[in-house]
Short mmCIF file of C-alpha atoms and ligand atoms in Angstrom, two decimals:
data_model
loop_
_atom_site.label_atom_id
_atom_site.label_comp_id
_atom_site.label_asym_id
_atom_site.label_seq_id
_atom_site.Cartn_x
_atom_site.Cartn_y
_atom_site.Cartn_z
CA UNK A 1480 206.90 -82.13 69.24
CA UNK A 1481 208.97 -84.46 71.09
CA UNK A 1482 206.23 -85.43 73.59
CA UNK A 1483 203.59 -85.89 70.90
CA UNK A 1484 205.92 -87.74 68.47
CA UNK A 1485 208.79 -89.39 70.57
CA UNK A 1486 209.88 -90.97 67.35
CA UNK A 1487 210.92 -87.85 65.78
CA UNK A 1488 214.15 -86.22 65.81
CA UNK A 1489 213.84 -82.61 66.59
CA UNK A 1490 217.02 -81.03 67.84
CA UNK A 1491 217.75 -79.11 64.78
CA UNK A 1492 213.94 -77.72 64.57
CA UNK A 1493 212.97 -74.48 65.85
CA UNK A 1494 209.35 -74.51 64.91
CA UNK A 1495 206.68 -76.75 63.45
CA UNK A 1496 202.92 -76.64 62.65
CA UNK A 1497 200.33 -79.31 63.15
CA UNK A 1498 197.00 -79.52 61.66
CA UNK A 1499 194.57 -81.15 64.11
CA UNK A 1500 191.44 -80.77 61.95
CA UNK A 1501 190.32 -80.32 58.31
CA UNK A 1502 193.37 -82.12 57.03
CA UNK A 1503 194.46 -85.60 56.20
CA UNK A 1504 194.47 -87.94 53.04
CA UNK A 1505 192.23 -90.00 51.02
CA UNK A 1506 192.28 -92.19 47.94
CA UNK A 1507 192.42 -89.89 44.99
CA UNK A 1508 191.60 -92.51 42.48
CA UNK A 1509 188.44 -93.53 44.43
CA UNK A 1510 187.39 -89.83 44.54
CA UNK A 1511 188.02 -89.70 40.77
CA UNK A 1512 185.97 -93.15 40.35
CA UNK A 1513 183.17 -91.27 42.63
CA UNK A 1514 183.05 -88.35 40.28
CA UNK A 1515 182.88 -90.10 37.12
CA UNK A 1516 180.21 -92.65 38.27
CA UNK A 1517 178.23 -89.81 39.35
CA UNK A 1518 178.99 -87.78 36.32
CA UNK A 1519 177.54 -90.94 34.36
CA UNK A 1520 174.33 -91.27 36.28
CA UNK A 1521 173.66 -87.84 35.56
CA UNK A 1522 173.66 -88.35 31.61
CA UNK A 1523 177.33 -87.57 31.02
CA UNK A 1524 178.80 -89.37 27.80
CA UNK A 1525 182.39 -90.49 28.18
CA UNK A 1526 184.19 -90.96 24.71
CA UNK A 1527 187.72 -93.03 25.01
CA UNK A 1528 189.97 -91.14 22.65
CA UNK A 1529 193.00 -89.07 22.22
CA UNK A 1530 192.18 -85.47 21.43
CA UNK A 1531 194.67 -83.57 19.44
CA UNK A 1532 193.50 -80.15 19.61
CA UNK A 1533 190.75 -77.52 19.25
CA UNK A 1534 189.23 -76.34 15.74
CA UNK A 1535 188.69 -72.48 15.96
CA UNK A 1536 187.70 -69.81 13.99
CA UNK A 1537 186.68 -65.97 14.52
CA UNK A 1538 188.13 -66.19 18.09
CA UNK A 1539 186.04 -69.25 19.19
CA UNK A 1540 186.48 -73.01 19.56
CA UNK A 1541 184.31 -74.83 17.25
CA UNK A 1542 184.97 -78.35 17.92
CA UNK A 1543 187.52 -80.71 19.76
CA UNK A 1544 189.37 -82.92 17.23
CA UNK A 1545 190.48 -86.84 18.00
CA UNK A 1546 193.24 -88.57 16.68
CA UNK A 1547 190.96 -90.81 14.27
CA UNK A 1548 190.02 -87.47 12.38
CA UNK A 1549 186.60 -87.17 14.37
CA UNK A 1550 185.73 -83.59 15.29
CA UNK A 1551 183.29 -83.34 18.26
CA UNK A 1552 181.32 -79.82 17.63
CA UNK A 1553 180.96 -77.76 20.98
CA UNK A 1554 179.63 -74.65 22.49
CA UNK A 1555 182.22 -74.83 24.97
CA UNK A 1556 185.53 -76.86 25.63
CA UNK A 1557 187.22 -77.46 28.54
CA UNK A 1558 191.00 -78.26 28.32
CA UNK A 1559 191.45 -80.32 31.71
CA UNK A 1560 194.63 -82.36 30.04
CA UNK A 1561 196.94 -82.11 33.30
CA UNK A 1562 200.58 -82.24 32.23
CA UNK A 1563 199.60 -82.55 28.75
CA UNK A 1564 197.42 -79.31 28.39
CA UNK A 1565 199.95 -77.07 26.70
CA UNK A 1566 200.47 -79.52 23.62
CA UNK A 1567 196.75 -79.80 23.31
CA UNK A 1568 196.86 -76.04 22.64
CA UNK A 1569 199.52 -76.06 20.07
CA UNK A 1570 197.25 -75.74 16.91
CA UNK A 1571 195.44 -72.61 18.46
CA UNK A 1572 198.77 -70.78 18.66
CA UNK A 1573 198.20 -70.20 22.31
CA UNK A 1574 201.04 -71.20 24.75
CA UNK A 1575 200.73 -72.21 28.64
CA UNK A 1576 203.56 -71.95 31.03
CA UNK A 1577 202.63 -75.53 32.07
CA UNK A 1578 205.06 -78.51 32.19
CA UNK A 1579 205.10 -81.82 33.15
CA UNK A 1580 207.61 -82.05 36.31
CA UNK A 1581 208.54 -85.70 37.41
CA UNK A 1582 207.72 -86.48 41.18
CA UNK A 1583 208.38 -90.24 42.66
CA UNK A 1584 206.67 -91.61 45.32
CA UNK A 1585 208.55 -94.43 47.35
CA UNK A 1586 206.87 -97.02 49.48
CA UNK A 1587 208.99 -98.76 52.05
CA UNK A 1588 208.82 -100.92 55.15
CA UNK A 1589 210.73 -100.42 58.43
CA UNK A 1590 210.69 -102.10 61.92
CA UNK A 1591 210.06 -98.50 63.07
CA UNK A 1592 207.28 -97.45 64.89
CA UNK A 1593 205.52 -93.93 64.42
CA UNK A 1594 202.37 -94.07 66.34
CA UNK A 1595 199.66 -91.16 65.00
CA UNK A 1596 202.10 -90.43 62.25
CA UNK A 1597 200.66 -87.40 60.43
CA UNK A 1598 201.74 -86.08 56.99
CA UNK A 1599 205.22 -84.81 57.64
CA UNK A 1600 207.25 -82.39 55.48
CA UNK A 1601 210.68 -81.94 56.34
CA UNK A 1602 212.56 -78.46 55.94
CA UNK A 1603 214.61 -80.27 53.30
CA UNK A 1604 211.48 -80.89 51.27
CA UNK A 1605 211.26 -84.36 51.91
CA UNK A 1606 207.65 -85.19 52.95
CA UNK A 1607 206.45 -88.91 54.55
CA UNK A 1608 203.35 -90.37 55.68
CA UNK A 1609 202.24 -93.77 57.08
CA UNK A 1610 200.15 -96.13 54.49
CA UNK A 1611 198.90 -98.88 56.76
CA UNK A 1612 201.78 -101.08 57.90
CA UNK A 1613 204.17 -99.20 55.51
CA UNK A 1614 205.24 -95.53 54.64
CA UNK A 1615 205.36 -93.60 51.36
CA UNK A 1616 207.74 -90.63 50.98
CA UNK A 1617 208.94 -88.17 48.08
CA UNK A 1618 211.36 -85.30 47.53
CA UNK A 1619 211.79 -82.77 44.86
CA UNK A 1620 214.65 -83.85 42.51
CA UNK A 1621 217.86 -81.89 42.52
CA UNK A 1622 217.36 -80.74 38.94
CA UNK A 1623 213.67 -80.23 37.72
CA UNK A 1624 213.26 -80.77 34.02
CA UNK A 1625 210.17 -80.12 31.95
CA UNK A 1626 208.36 -83.16 30.57
CA UNK A 1627 211.30 -85.52 31.43
CA UNK A 1628 210.54 -89.39 30.73
CA UNK A 1629 208.38 -90.86 33.42
CA UNK A 1630 211.09 -93.42 34.91
CA UNK A 1631 211.46 -93.85 38.44
CA UNK A 1632 214.53 -92.45 39.79
CA UNK A 1633 215.83 -94.88 42.20
CA UNK A 1634 219.11 -93.05 43.11
CA UNK A 1635 216.93 -90.12 44.44
CA UNK A 1636 215.75 -92.69 46.98
CA UNK A 1637 219.32 -93.05 48.56
CA UNK A 1638 219.01 -88.97 49.23
CA UNK A 1639 215.52 -89.71 50.65
CA UNK A 1640 216.79 -92.72 53.13
CA UNK A 1641 219.68 -90.16 54.48
CA UNK A 1642 216.69 -87.58 55.20
CA UNK A 1643 214.38 -90.11 56.64
CA UNK A 1644 216.94 -91.73 58.83
CA UNK A 1645 218.08 -88.17 60.20
CA UNK A 1646 214.24 -87.07 61.09
CA UNK A 1647 213.12 -90.74 62.25
CA UNK A 1648 216.06 -92.72 63.63
CA UNK A 1649 214.05 -95.93 63.24
CA UNK A 1650 214.09 -95.37 59.69
CA UNK A 1651 217.87 -96.27 59.60
CA UNK A 1652 216.64 -99.82 58.86
CA UNK A 1653 214.24 -99.69 56.00
CA UNK A 1654 213.41 -101.48 52.83
CA UNK A 1655 212.27 -100.01 49.61
CA UNK A 1656 209.15 -102.06 48.62
CA UNK A 1657 207.80 -100.50 45.41
CA UNK A 1658 208.12 -96.94 43.61
CA UNK A 1659 206.22 -95.01 40.93
CA UNK A 1660 206.62 -91.87 39.15
CA UNK A 1661 203.96 -89.25 37.98
CA UNK A 1662 203.88 -85.58 36.80
CA UNK A 1663 203.03 -82.59 38.56
CA UNK A 1664 201.46 -80.18 35.83
CA UNK A 1665 203.46 -77.65 36.86
CA UNK A 1666 202.77 -73.85 35.96
CA UNK A 1667 206.23 -72.19 35.76
CA UNK A 1668 204.84 -68.80 36.12
CA UNK A 1669 203.25 -69.00 39.62
CA UNK A 1670 202.81 -72.60 40.65
CA UNK A 1671 198.90 -72.09 40.87
CA UNK A 1672 196.08 -73.11 38.89
CA UNK A 1673 195.07 -71.26 35.51
CA UNK A 1674 191.49 -71.48 35.57
CA UNK A 1675 188.52 -70.03 33.45
CA UNK A 1676 188.04 -68.70 29.98
CA UNK A 1677 191.17 -68.01 27.57
CA UNK A 1678 191.02 -64.40 26.97
CA UNK A 1679 192.03 -65.10 23.17
CA UNK A 1680 189.01 -68.28 22.73
CA UNK A 1681 186.40 -67.22 25.53
CA UNK A 1682 184.52 -70.49 24.95
CA UNK A 1683 187.77 -72.36 25.76
CA UNK A 1684 187.80 -73.04 29.46
CA UNK A 1685 191.16 -73.84 31.22
CA UNK A 1686 191.62 -76.17 34.39
CA UNK A 1687 195.30 -76.60 34.12
CA UNK A 1688 198.63 -75.81 35.93
CA UNK A 1689 197.74 -77.00 39.62
CA UNK A 1690 201.22 -77.70 40.18
CA UNK A 1691 200.90 -80.67 42.25
CA UNK A 1692 198.14 -79.50 44.45
CA UNK A 1693 195.00 -80.01 42.18
CA UNK A 1694 193.64 -83.12 43.80
CA UNK A 1695 192.41 -80.90 46.93
CA UNK A 1696 190.96 -78.28 44.60
CA UNK A 1697 189.31 -80.54 42.35
CA UNK A 1698 185.72 -80.33 43.82
CA UNK A 1699 185.68 -76.36 44.02
CA UNK A 1700 187.36 -76.29 40.56
CA UNK A 1701 184.71 -78.40 39.20
CA UNK A 1702 181.98 -76.89 40.70
CA UNK A 1703 183.43 -73.26 39.62
CA UNK A 1704 183.46 -74.35 36.16
CA UNK A 1705 180.06 -76.03 36.14
CA UNK A 1706 178.92 -72.46 37.33
CA UNK A 1707 180.84 -70.63 34.68
CA UNK A 1708 179.22 -72.75 31.69
CA UNK A 1709 175.55 -72.70 33.46
CA UNK A 1710 175.54 -69.07 34.76
CA UNK A 1711 178.39 -67.36 32.96
CA UNK A 1712 179.90 -66.46 36.28
CA UNK A 1713 181.21 -67.95 39.52
CA UNK A 1714 178.59 -68.10 41.77
CA UNK A 1715 179.28 -69.67 45.08
CA UNK A 1716 182.99 -69.11 45.26
CA UNK A 1717 184.84 -66.39 43.55
CA UNK A 1718 187.79 -68.36 41.72
CA UNK A 1719 188.57 -65.33 39.48
CA UNK A 1720 191.76 -64.66 41.33
CA UNK A 1721 193.07 -67.99 39.23
CA UNK A 1722 191.98 -66.57 35.92
CA UNK A 1723 194.17 -66.83 33.11
CA UNK A 1724 194.24 -63.05 32.65
CA UNK A 1725 196.97 -62.73 35.28
CA UNK A 1726 199.51 -64.20 32.50
CA UNK A 1727 198.22 -61.44 30.12
CA UNK A 1728 198.94 -58.76 32.83
CA UNK A 1729 202.09 -60.42 33.94
CA UNK A 1730 200.95 -60.61 37.25
CA UNK A 1731 201.68 -63.77 39.56
CA UNK A 1732 199.76 -65.42 42.47
CA UNK A 1733 202.82 -67.24 43.71
CA UNK A 1734 202.54 -70.54 45.53
CA UNK A 1735 205.59 -70.98 47.73
CA UNK A 1736 204.53 -74.37 49.32
CA UNK A 1737 204.60 -76.75 46.68
CA UNK A 1738 206.16 -79.95 48.11
C1 FAD B 2494 203.34 -87.93 43.05
C2 FAD B 2494 202.27 -86.73 43.18
C3 FAD B 2494 201.49 -86.59 44.31
C4 FAD B 2494 200.52 -85.79 44.48
N1 FAD B 2494 200.05 -85.48 45.61
C5 FAD B 2494 198.95 -84.69 45.65
C6 FAD B 2494 198.35 -84.10 46.78
O1 FAD B 2494 198.96 -84.83 48.00
N2 FAD B 2494 197.36 -83.45 46.77
C7 FAD B 2494 196.97 -83.05 45.83
O2 FAD B 2494 195.98 -81.84 45.79
N3 FAD B 2494 197.45 -83.11 44.74
C8 FAD B 2494 198.40 -84.05 44.61
N4 FAD B 2494 199.04 -84.36 43.39
C9 FAD B 2494 198.55 -83.40 42.21
C10 FAD B 2494 197.50 -84.17 41.63
O3 FAD B 2494 197.35 -85.29 41.24
C11 FAD B 2494 197.06 -83.34 40.38
O4 FAD B 2494 197.04 -81.86 40.72
C12 FAD B 2494 195.72 -83.59 39.57
O5 FAD B 2494 195.56 -84.97 39.26
C13 FAD B 2494 195.61 -82.77 38.39
O6 FAD B 2494 194.30 -83.08 37.94
P1 FAD B 2494 193.89 -82.86 36.40
O7 FAD B 2494 192.52 -83.29 36.31
O8 FAD B 2494 193.98 -81.55 36.08
O9 FAD B 2494 194.92 -83.63 35.63
P2 FAD B 2494 195.01 -85.16 35.45
O10 FAD B 2494 194.80 -85.92 36.79
O11 FAD B 2494 196.80 -85.25 35.11
O12 FAD B 2494 194.02 -85.72 34.59
C14 FAD B 2494 194.19 -85.20 33.03
C15 FAD B 2494 193.74 -86.32 32.37
O13 FAD B 2494 193.74 -85.98 31.08
C16 FAD B 2494 194.18 -87.13 30.12
N5 FAD B 2494 194.58 -86.53 28.77
C17 FAD B 2494 195.86 -85.87 28.34
N6 FAD B 2494 196.02 -85.46 27.43
C18 FAD B 2494 195.09 -86.04 26.77
C19 FAD B 2494 194.36 -86.13 25.33
N7 FAD B 2494 195.16 -85.33 24.52
N8 FAD B 2494 193.33 -86.62 24.98
C20 FAD B 2494 192.80 -87.17 25.92
N9 FAD B 2494 192.97 -87.32 27.37
C21 FAD B 2494 194.25 -86.73 27.54
C22 FAD B 2494 195.27 -88.15 30.83
O14 FAD B 2494 195.32 -89.28 30.40
C23 FAD B 2494 194.17 -87.85 32.44
O15 FAD B 2494 193.55 -88.87 32.80
C24 FAD B 2494 200.08 -85.10 43.32
C25 FAD B 2494 200.71 -85.46 41.87
C26 FAD B 2494 201.69 -86.18 41.86
C27 FAD B 2494 202.39 -86.74 40.53
#
């Protein structure tokens, strides 16, 4: 590590791993727009509105209700409302262990040089990576509340700075440039996606609870749910280990590496 990344302080580390291929980062918003535009070109009709819930009878969803009172009748409904998936189910009497957990991202500049900087995850939970001429970083908050207000926690950056300067001595000099806050759609049961039909309303498909790692799973999830809608089963990748049934049976598929 010291040879490959001379800017890294490694004295207190016994072991590290480095992915040399099949890893990296990309513009998440760009990916979303690419999917959206492709869907539009294939005839998908987007409605800009606030969904308020699902009208249902006899164990099936009949329609999605909107805040202007409109009902959109449907054969199938998909709840893909991210950190807001749980309140959307309230009218059905169903509950989901999915809550918004705030994560802040801090962008900083520094005179430090970190050539070939990968995404670095420190044992403390802090992560950082380069972003052009600057760096971005984040870390879990000391207390993780459910559905807190989405304000940037600037005090937490002081904590981040201590760890950054310890791991990369060059980061002792840095300047916070900007910051933003977002929600992890956190599945408190086992921190993994809840995917596919809800056992109590089988024509309601869930794509929820990704717990902060949903972007990398999005292409497979989209394809899997499309297969379910068209073929009634997952055909290319078996996503059934992520089924909601594990909640009913009290099983967990624990994700230990949420950063
Ligand atoms: C700081 C941060 C860093 C992250 N880093 C990574 C990463 O490195 N890798 C990774 O894989 N993932 C990462 N994630 C997680 C990733 O962004 C999410 O897992 C992913 O966006 C979840 O996708 P989704 O479609 O389920 O929900 P979202 O992307 O939240 O989309 C839900 C959509 O539903 C809309 N919506 C909600 N309620 C309603 C309603 N009632 N009516 C109409 N529309 C509604 C919302 O406006 C939103 O557009 C990160 C998240 C954060 C916050």
